[in-house]
Each structure stands twice: as structure tokens, then as C-alpha cells.
Tab-separated table of C-alpha atoms in Angstrom:
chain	number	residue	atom	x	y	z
A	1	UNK	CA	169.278	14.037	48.878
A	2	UNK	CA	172.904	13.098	49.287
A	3	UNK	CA	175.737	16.169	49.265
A	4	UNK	CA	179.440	15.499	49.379
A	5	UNK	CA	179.961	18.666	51.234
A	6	UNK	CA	177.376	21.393	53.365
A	7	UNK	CA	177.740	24.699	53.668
A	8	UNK	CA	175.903	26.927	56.290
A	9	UNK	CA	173.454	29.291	55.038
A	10	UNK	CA	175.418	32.225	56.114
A	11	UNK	CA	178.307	31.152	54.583
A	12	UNK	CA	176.816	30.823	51.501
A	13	UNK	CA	175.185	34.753	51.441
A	14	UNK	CA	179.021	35.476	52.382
A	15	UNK	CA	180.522	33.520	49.309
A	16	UNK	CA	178.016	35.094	47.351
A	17	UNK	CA	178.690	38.495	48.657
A	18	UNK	CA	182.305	38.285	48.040
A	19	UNK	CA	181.797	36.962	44.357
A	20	UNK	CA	179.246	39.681	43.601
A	21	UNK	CA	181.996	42.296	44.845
A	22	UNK	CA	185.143	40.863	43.321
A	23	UNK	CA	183.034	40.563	39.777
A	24	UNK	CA	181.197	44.176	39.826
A	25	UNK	CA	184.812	45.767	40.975
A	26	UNK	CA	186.366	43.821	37.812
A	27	UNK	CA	183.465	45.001	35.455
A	28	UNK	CA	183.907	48.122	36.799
A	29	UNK	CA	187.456	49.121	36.335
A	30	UNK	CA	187.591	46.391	33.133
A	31	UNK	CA	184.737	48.096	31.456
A	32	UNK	CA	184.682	51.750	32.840
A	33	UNK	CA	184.875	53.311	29.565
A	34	UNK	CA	181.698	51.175	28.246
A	35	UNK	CA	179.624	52.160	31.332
A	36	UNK	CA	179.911	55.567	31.480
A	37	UNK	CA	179.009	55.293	27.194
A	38	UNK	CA	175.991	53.390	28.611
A	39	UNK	CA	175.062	56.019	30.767
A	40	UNK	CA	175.422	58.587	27.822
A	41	UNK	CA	173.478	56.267	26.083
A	42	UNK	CA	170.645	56.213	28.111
A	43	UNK	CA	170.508	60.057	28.921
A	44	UNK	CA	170.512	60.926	26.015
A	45	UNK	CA	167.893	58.874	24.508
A	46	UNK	CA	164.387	60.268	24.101
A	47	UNK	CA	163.092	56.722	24.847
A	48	UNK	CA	164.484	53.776	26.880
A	49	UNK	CA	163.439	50.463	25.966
A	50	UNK	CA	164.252	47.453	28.490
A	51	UNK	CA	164.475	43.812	27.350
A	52	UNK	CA	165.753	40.658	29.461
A	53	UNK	CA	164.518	37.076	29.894
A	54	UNK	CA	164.554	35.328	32.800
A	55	UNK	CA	166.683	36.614	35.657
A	56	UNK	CA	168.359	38.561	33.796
A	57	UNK	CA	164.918	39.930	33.119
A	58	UNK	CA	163.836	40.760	36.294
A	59	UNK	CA	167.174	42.238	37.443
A	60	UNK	CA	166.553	44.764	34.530
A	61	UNK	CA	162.947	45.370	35.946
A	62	UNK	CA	164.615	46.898	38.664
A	63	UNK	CA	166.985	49.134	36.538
A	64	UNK	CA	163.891	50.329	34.524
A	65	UNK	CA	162.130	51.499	37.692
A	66	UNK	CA	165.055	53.654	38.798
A	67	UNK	CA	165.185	55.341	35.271
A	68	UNK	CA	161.613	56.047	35.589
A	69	UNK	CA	162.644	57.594	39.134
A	70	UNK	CA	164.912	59.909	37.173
A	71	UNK	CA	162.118	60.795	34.857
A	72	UNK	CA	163.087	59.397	32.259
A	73	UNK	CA	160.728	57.711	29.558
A	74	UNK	CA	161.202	54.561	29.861
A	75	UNK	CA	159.346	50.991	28.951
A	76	UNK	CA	159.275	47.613	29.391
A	77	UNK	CA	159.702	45.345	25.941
A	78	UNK	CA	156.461	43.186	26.268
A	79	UNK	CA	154.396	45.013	28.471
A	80	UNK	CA	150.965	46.546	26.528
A	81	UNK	CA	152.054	50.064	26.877
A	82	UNK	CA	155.273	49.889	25.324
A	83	UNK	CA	155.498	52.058	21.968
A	84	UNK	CA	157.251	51.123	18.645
A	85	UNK	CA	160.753	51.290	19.113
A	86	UNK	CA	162.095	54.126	16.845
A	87	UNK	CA	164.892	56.090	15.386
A	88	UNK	CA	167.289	57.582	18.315
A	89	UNK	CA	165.392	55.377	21.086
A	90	UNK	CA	167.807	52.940	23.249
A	91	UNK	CA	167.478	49.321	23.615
A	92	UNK	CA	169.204	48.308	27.114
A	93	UNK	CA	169.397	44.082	27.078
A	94	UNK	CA	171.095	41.998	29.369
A	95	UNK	CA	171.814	38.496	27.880
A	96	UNK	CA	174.529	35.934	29.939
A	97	UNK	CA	174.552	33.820	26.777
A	98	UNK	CA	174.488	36.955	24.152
A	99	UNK	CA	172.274	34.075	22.306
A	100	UNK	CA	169.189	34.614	23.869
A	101	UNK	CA	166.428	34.225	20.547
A	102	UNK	CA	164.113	36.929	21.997
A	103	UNK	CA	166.199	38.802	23.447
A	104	UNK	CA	168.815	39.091	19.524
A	105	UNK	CA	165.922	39.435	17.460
A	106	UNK	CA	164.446	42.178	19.414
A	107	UNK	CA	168.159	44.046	19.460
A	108	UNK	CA	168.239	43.674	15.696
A	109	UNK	CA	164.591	44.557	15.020
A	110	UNK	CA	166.095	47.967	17.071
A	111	UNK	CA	169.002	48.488	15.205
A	112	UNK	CA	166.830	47.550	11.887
A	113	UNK	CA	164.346	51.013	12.495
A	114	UNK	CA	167.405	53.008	13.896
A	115	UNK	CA	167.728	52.652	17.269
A	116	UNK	CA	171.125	51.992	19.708
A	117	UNK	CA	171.657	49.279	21.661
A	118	UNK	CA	173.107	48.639	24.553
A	119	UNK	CA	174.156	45.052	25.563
A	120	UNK	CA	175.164	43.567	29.139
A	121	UNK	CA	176.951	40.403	28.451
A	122	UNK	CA	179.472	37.619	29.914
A	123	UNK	CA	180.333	36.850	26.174
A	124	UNK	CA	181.670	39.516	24.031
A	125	UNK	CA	181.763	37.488	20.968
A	126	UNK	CA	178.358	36.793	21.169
A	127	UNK	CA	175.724	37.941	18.260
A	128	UNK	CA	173.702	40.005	20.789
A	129	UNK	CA	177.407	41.653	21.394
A	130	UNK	CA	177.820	42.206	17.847
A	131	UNK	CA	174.831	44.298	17.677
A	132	UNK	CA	175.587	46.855	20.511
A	133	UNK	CA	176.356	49.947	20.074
A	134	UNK	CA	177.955	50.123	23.537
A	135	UNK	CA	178.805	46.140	25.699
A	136	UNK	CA	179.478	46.053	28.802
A	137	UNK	CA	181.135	42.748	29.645
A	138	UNK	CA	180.932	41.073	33.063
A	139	UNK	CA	183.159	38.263	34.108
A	140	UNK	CA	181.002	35.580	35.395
A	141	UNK	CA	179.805	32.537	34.229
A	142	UNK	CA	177.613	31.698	31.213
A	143	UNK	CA	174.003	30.112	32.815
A	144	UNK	CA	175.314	27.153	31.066
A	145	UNK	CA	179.036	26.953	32.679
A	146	UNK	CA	178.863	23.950	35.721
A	147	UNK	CA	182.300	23.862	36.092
A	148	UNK	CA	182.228	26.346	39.081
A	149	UNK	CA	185.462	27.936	37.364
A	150	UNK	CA	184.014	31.457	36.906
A	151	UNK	CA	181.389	31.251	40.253
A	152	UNK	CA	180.612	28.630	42.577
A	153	UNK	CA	176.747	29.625	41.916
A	154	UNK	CA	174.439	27.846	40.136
A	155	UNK	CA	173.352	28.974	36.477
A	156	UNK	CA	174.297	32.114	35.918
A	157	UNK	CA	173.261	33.515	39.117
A	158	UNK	CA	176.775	35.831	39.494
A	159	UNK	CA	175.982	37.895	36.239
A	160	UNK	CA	172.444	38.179	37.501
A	161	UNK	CA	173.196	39.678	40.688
A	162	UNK	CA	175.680	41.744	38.653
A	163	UNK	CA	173.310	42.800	35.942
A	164	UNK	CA	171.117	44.568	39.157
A	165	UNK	CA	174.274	46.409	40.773
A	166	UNK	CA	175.533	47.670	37.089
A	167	UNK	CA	171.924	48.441	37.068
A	168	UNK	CA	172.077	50.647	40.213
A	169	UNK	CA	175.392	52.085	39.469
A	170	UNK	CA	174.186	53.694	36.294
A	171	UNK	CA	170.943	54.838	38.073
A	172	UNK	CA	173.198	56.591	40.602
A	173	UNK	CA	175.520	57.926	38.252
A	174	UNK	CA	172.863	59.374	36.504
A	175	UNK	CA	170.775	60.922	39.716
A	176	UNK	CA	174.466	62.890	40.196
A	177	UNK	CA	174.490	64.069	36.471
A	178	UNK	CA	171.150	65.585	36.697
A	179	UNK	CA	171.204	67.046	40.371
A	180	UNK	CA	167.989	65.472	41.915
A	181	UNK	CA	167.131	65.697	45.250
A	182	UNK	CA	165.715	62.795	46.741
A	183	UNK	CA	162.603	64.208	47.516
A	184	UNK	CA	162.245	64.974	43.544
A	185	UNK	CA	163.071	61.287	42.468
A	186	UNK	CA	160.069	60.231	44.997
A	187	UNK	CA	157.573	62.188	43.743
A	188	UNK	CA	157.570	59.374	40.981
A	189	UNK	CA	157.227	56.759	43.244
A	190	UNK	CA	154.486	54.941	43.331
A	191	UNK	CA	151.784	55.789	45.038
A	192	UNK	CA	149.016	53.108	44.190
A	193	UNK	CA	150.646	50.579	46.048
């Protein structure tokens, strides 16, 4: 394997670190308004239905766990205990690309029966976009973008990492909302581990 240029391993979790921050300050103050919708959205939705593929998939995993810690009803799109989607339920997605087959088809099967949607994205012209009821838009790059303009990572890895601290920034804005104690968020833990 031949490299033009090496970078330490610690330099690279510091690069990393430092795009992560810069791009989850920008979504934050660029798209305030949109997250705190998003966490209306999702408390006041009788259901909460989470839907990602990939990596943007598993950083939503996480999300979905914290929501359950809250006590919240909340499911996984694809796993075999996850209802029908209905009326007044919310569809959180998280989609780099906005184009995502599974991913749009399952937002407008959502909208199609009733339900909101709400969409984190890198591309708010996107036809997943077009179907939220509330975006939140990230600046990073699209998993397809190698020009290391938007992120020196590789394939969407920026809007990943963002996807999970958007995800724990609406978890904790929610805890506050409510009033939880700790100790009442980890009685839901799990304890078959």
C-alpha cells in the first residue's frame, strides 16, 4: 500500500474530533429551530418509529435506545416487533443522500397512513427532505463526496458521527423536559445483558 502522506493515529481521532465539533455547533445554531420541532415531534408522538441504513443506521440504534430510556414507545423499522406505523406516530430517518430507496419509500409509506416524519439530512433538496415534516440539515459531506471539501473523512463518516450527537442532544433535551432522575431512566436499562 503506497500513501502520499501519513498521519498518526492520534492525529487523526483529533481531526475527527474537531470536524465532528465544528459540524454539530453549525447544525446546531443553523438548524436550532428544526431541532427543537424534532424534539416536539418526538414527545409528542404516541409511537416512535426509527429507520436508517447503514451507518446512519446504527447511529440511530443508539438514539432509539435513549428514547426507550425516557419511556417512550419506541421501535425499530425492521425488527419483528415493530407495529404498523399509524396515524399521529413519528417516523425519525437519517439519510446522508436523502435518496436512500428503503429508507424514501418507508417515509412515504408513513406519510401515506398519516404519520410525521422527521428527516436528518446533508441534502435538503433531497426527496426524503421533501417528505419531512420537520429536516434537520447537517453540513457534511454526502457518502458519495471524495473531494474532501466538506470532511477529510471517508464516505460520509462526518454526518454519521453527527447523526449520533444530534441523536444525544435530543435525548438530553428531552430527559430535561420531562424531569427524570437518573435513577428513573435506569430502571429501563437493560437488565438481561
Amino acid at each position: 500500500m503506497t500513501t502520499s502522506a501519513t498521519i498518526s493515529t492520534g492525529a487523526a481521532i483529533s481531526l475527527i474530533a474537531n470536524e465532528v465539533l465544528r459540524a454539530a455547533e453549525r447544525t446546531g445554531v443553523a438548524s436550532a429551530r428544526s431541532l427543537d420541532d424534532l424534539a416536539d415531534l418526538i414527545d409528542g408522538a404516541p409511537r416512535v418509529f426509527v429507520i436508517g441504513a447503514g451507518r446512519s443506521g446504527i447511529a440511530l440504534r443508539m438514539t432509539t435506545m435513549r428514547l426507550m430510556h425516557l419511556g417512550l414507545d419506541v421501535h425499530l423499522v425492521g425488527e419483528v416487533t415493530t407495529p404498523a406505523i399509524t396515524a399521529g406516530d413519528v417516523l425519525i430517518t437519517a439519510s446522508g443522500s436523502g435518496t436512500t430507496d428503503s429508507i424514501v419509500r418507508a417515509a412515504q409509506r408513513a406519510k401515506s397512513v398519516g404519520a410525521r416524519i422527521g428527516v436528518v439530512t446533508t441534502a435538503e433538496d433531497s426527496p426524503l427532505a421533501a417528505l419531512a415534516d420537520v429536516c434537520v440539515v447537517v453540513p457534511a459531506a454526502q457518502k458519495l463526496d471524495r473531494s474532501a471539501t466538506a470532511s477529510a473523512q471517508y464516505a460520509g463518516g462526518l454526518f454519521e458521527q453527527v447523526v449520533v450527537v444530534i441523536g444525544d442532544g435530543l435525548f438530553h433535551s428531552l430527559w430535561q423536559r420531562r424531569g427524570s432522575s437518573a435513577d428513573e431512566l435506569w430502571e429501563r436499562h437493560s437488565n438481561l445483558e
